[in-house]
Coordinates of C-alpha atoms in Angstrom, one line a residue:
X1 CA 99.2 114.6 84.4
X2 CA 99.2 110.6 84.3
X3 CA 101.7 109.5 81.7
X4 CA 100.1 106.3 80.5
X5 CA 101.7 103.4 78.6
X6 CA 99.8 100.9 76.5
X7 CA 100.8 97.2 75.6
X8 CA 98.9 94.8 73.7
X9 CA 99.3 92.8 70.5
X10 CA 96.0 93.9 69.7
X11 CA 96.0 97.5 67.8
X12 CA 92.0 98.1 68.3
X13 CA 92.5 97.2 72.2
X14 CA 95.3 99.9 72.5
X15 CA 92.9 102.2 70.2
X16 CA 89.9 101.9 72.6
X17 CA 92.4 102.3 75.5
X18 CA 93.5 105.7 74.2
X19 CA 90.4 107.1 73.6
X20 CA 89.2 106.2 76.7
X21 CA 92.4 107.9 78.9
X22 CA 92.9 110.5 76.5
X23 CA 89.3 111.6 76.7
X24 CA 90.8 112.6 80.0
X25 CA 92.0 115.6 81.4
X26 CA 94.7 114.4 83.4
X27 CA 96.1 111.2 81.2
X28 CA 98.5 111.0 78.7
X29 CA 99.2 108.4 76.5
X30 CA 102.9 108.3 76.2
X31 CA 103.3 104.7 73.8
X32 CA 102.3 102.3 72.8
X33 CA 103.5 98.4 72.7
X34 CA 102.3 95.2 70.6
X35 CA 104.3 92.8 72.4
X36 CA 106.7 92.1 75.9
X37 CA 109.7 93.3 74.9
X38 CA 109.0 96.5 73.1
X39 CA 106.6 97.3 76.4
X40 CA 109.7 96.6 78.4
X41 CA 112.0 99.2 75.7
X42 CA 109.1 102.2 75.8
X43 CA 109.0 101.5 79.6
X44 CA 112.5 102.5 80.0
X45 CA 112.4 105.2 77.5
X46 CA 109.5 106.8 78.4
X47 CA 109.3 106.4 82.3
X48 CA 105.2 106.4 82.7
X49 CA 103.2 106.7 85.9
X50 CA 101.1 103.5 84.9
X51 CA 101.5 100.6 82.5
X52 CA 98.4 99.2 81.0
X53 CA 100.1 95.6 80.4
X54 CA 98.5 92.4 78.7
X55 CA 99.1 89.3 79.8
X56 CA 98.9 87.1 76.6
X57 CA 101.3 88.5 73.9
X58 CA 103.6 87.1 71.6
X59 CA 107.2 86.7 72.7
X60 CA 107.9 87.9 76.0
X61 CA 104.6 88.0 77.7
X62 CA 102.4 90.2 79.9
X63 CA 104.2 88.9 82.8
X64 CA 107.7 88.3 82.2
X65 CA 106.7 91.9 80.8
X66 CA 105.9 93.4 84.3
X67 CA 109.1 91.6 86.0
X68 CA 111.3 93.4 83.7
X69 CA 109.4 96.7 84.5
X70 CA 109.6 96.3 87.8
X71 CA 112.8 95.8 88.4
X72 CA 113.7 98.9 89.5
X73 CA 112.3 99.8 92.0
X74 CA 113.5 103.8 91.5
X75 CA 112.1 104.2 88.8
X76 CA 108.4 104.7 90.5
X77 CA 106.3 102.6 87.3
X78 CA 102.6 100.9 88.7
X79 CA 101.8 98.2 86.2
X80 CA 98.2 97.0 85.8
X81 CA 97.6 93.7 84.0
X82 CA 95.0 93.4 81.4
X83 CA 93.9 90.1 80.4
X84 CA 90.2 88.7 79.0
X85 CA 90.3 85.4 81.0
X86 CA 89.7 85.6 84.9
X87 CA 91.9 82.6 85.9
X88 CA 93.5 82.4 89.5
X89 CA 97.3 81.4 88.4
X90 CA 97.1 84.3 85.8
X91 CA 95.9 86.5 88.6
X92 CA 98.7 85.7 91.5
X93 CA 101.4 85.5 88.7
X94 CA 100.6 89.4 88.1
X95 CA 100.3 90.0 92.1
X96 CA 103.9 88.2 92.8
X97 CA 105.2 90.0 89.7
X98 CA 104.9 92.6 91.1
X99 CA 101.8 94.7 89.6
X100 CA 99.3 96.6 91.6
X101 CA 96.4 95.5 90.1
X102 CA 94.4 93.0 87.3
X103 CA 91.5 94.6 85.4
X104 CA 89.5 92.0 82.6
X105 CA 89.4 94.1 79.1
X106 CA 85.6 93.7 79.5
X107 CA 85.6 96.3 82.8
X108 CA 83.4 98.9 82.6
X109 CA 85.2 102.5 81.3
X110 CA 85.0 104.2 84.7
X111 CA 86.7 101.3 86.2
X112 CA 89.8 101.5 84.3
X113 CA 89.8 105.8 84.7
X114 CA 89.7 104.6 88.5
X115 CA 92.5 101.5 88.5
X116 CA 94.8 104.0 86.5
X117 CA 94.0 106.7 88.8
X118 CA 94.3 104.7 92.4
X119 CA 97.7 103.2 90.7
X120 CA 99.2 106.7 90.4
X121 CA 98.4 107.1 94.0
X122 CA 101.0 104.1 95.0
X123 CA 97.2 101.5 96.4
X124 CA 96.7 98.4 95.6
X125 CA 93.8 97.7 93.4
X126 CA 92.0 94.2 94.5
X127 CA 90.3 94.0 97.3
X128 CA 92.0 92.5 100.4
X129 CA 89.8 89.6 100.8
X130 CA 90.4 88.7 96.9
X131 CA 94.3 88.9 97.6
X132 CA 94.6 86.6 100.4
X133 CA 92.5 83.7 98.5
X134 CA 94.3 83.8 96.1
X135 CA 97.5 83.9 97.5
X136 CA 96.6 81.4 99.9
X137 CA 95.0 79.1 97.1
X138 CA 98.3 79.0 96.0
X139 CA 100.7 79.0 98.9
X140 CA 98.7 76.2 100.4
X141 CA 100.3 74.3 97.0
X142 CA 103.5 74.2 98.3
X143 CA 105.7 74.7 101.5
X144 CA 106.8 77.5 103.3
X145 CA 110.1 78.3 102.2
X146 CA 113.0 78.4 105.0
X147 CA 114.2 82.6 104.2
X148 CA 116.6 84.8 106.4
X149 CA 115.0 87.5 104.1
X150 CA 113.2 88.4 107.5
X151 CA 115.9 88.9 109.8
X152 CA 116.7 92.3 108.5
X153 CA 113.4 93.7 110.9
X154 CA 113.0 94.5 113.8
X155 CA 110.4 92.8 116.1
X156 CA 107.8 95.2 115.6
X157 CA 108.3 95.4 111.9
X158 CA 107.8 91.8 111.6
X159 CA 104.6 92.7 113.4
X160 CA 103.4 95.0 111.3
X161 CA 104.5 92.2 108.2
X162 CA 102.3 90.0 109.9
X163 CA 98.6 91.9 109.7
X164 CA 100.0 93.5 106.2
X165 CA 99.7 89.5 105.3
X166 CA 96.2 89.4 107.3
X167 CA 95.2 91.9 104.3
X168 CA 94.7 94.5 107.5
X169 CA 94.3 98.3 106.7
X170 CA 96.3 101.1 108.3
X171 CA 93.9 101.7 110.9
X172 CA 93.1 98.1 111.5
X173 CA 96.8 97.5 112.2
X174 CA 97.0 100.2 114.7
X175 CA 94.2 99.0 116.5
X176 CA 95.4 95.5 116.4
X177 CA 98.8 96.7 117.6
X178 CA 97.8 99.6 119.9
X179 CA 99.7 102.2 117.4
X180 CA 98.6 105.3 116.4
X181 CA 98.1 105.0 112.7
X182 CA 100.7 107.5 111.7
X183 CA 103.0 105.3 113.9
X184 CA 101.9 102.5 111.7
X185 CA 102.5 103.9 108.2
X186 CA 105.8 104.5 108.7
X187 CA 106.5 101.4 110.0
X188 CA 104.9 99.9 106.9
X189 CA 107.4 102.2 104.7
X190 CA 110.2 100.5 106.3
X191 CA 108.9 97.1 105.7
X192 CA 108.1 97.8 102.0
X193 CA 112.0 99.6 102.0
X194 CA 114.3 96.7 104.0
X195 CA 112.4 93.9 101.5
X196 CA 112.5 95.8 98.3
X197 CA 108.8 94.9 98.0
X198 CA 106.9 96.9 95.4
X199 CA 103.8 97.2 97.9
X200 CA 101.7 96.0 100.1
X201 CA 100.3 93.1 97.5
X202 CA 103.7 91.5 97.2
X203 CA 104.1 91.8 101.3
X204 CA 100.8 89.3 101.5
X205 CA 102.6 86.8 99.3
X206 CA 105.7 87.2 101.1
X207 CA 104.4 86.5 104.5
X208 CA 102.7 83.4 103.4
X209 CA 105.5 82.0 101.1
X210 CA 107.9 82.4 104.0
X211 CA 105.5 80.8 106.4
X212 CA 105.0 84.0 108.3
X213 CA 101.5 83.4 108.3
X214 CA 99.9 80.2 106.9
X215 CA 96.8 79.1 105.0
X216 CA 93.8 79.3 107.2
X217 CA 95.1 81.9 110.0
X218 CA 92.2 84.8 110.5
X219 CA 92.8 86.2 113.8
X220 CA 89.4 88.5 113.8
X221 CA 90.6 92.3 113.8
X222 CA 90.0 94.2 117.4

């Protein structure tokens, strides 16, 4: 069962939301939030798989919201932002926050069974190609930031770092790398573990903020 929390300031939003995933088999609604800070309470409470999180709400919003969430990383919670305004900044505040995913309130119903479902499952939501536009939109806005966060990988690690920031797949690393895949995975494990990173979304912004990779690099996959 998916344990499924709902925030928005909006009480006919959360009410089509829980018809919607409790029409379900496998969701459960758990709570319900109107605003950032009681999301952030019934979060810690509650403990759900997924977090259906607004980005405009009064007080603390969507994405100081998703920070607090995310926090810890033990306690295992995939946040997906929900917002009715497709706007870059909005979108890469979400990603560096820390969420999984971005869905517009206007996405068809099987779309947000799928995001919710995919979440669970510990994958990314956006499309790799959408990630690293945005991400380099906005890193190309500012230098790369001088960071000994690195140092704590080994060579091939950083390796692996580096095509995770080319938005590569599993099986395009390996092949880039000459790795079997398996070898790969668990070399990305490590990666996501030494940096505390809360996937492979927040390792993309990572290698481009700390100048890993820059704006513009595109080495074609083998």
């Amino acid at each position: 069962m998916i344990r499924v929390l709902l925030a928005d300031d909006q009480e006919l939003v959360r009410l089509g939301l829980r018809m919607i995933l409790e029409a379900q088999e496998d969701v459960e609604v758990v709570a319900e939030a109107g605003d950032g800070e009681q999301a952030v309470r019934e979060a810690l409470l509650h403990r759900p798989d997924v977090v259906l999180l607004d980005i405009r709400m009064p007080g603390m919003d969507g994405i100081a919201a998703a920070r607090r969430i995310l926090a810890d990383s033990r306690l295992a919670i995939r946040v997906i932002m929900l917002t009715t305004f497709d706007r870059d900044e909005y979108l890469y505040a979400a990603l560096n926050a820390g969420a999984c995913g971005f869905l517009l309130k206007s996405t068809p119903r099987a779309h947000l069974l799928h995001a919710v479902r995919t979440a669970v499952h510990g994958e990314a939501l956006l499309d790799p190609v959408l990630t690293r536009r945005i991400v380099e939109e906005h890193a190309a806005r500012r230098p790369a930031e001088v960071s000994d966060r690195l140092d704590v990988l080994t060579g091939r690690e950083l390796d692996v770092l580096r095509q995770l920031a080319y938005g590569r797949s599993n099986a395009e690393i390996a092949a880039a790398l000459n790795l079997a895949e398996t070898t790969v995975k668990t070399h990305v494990a490590a990666v996501l573990r030494k940096l505390d990173l809360r996937g492979r979304v927040q390792a993309v912004i990572l290698g481009y903020e700390t100048g890993l990779v820059r704006p513009g690099d595109n080495p074609a996959p083998r």
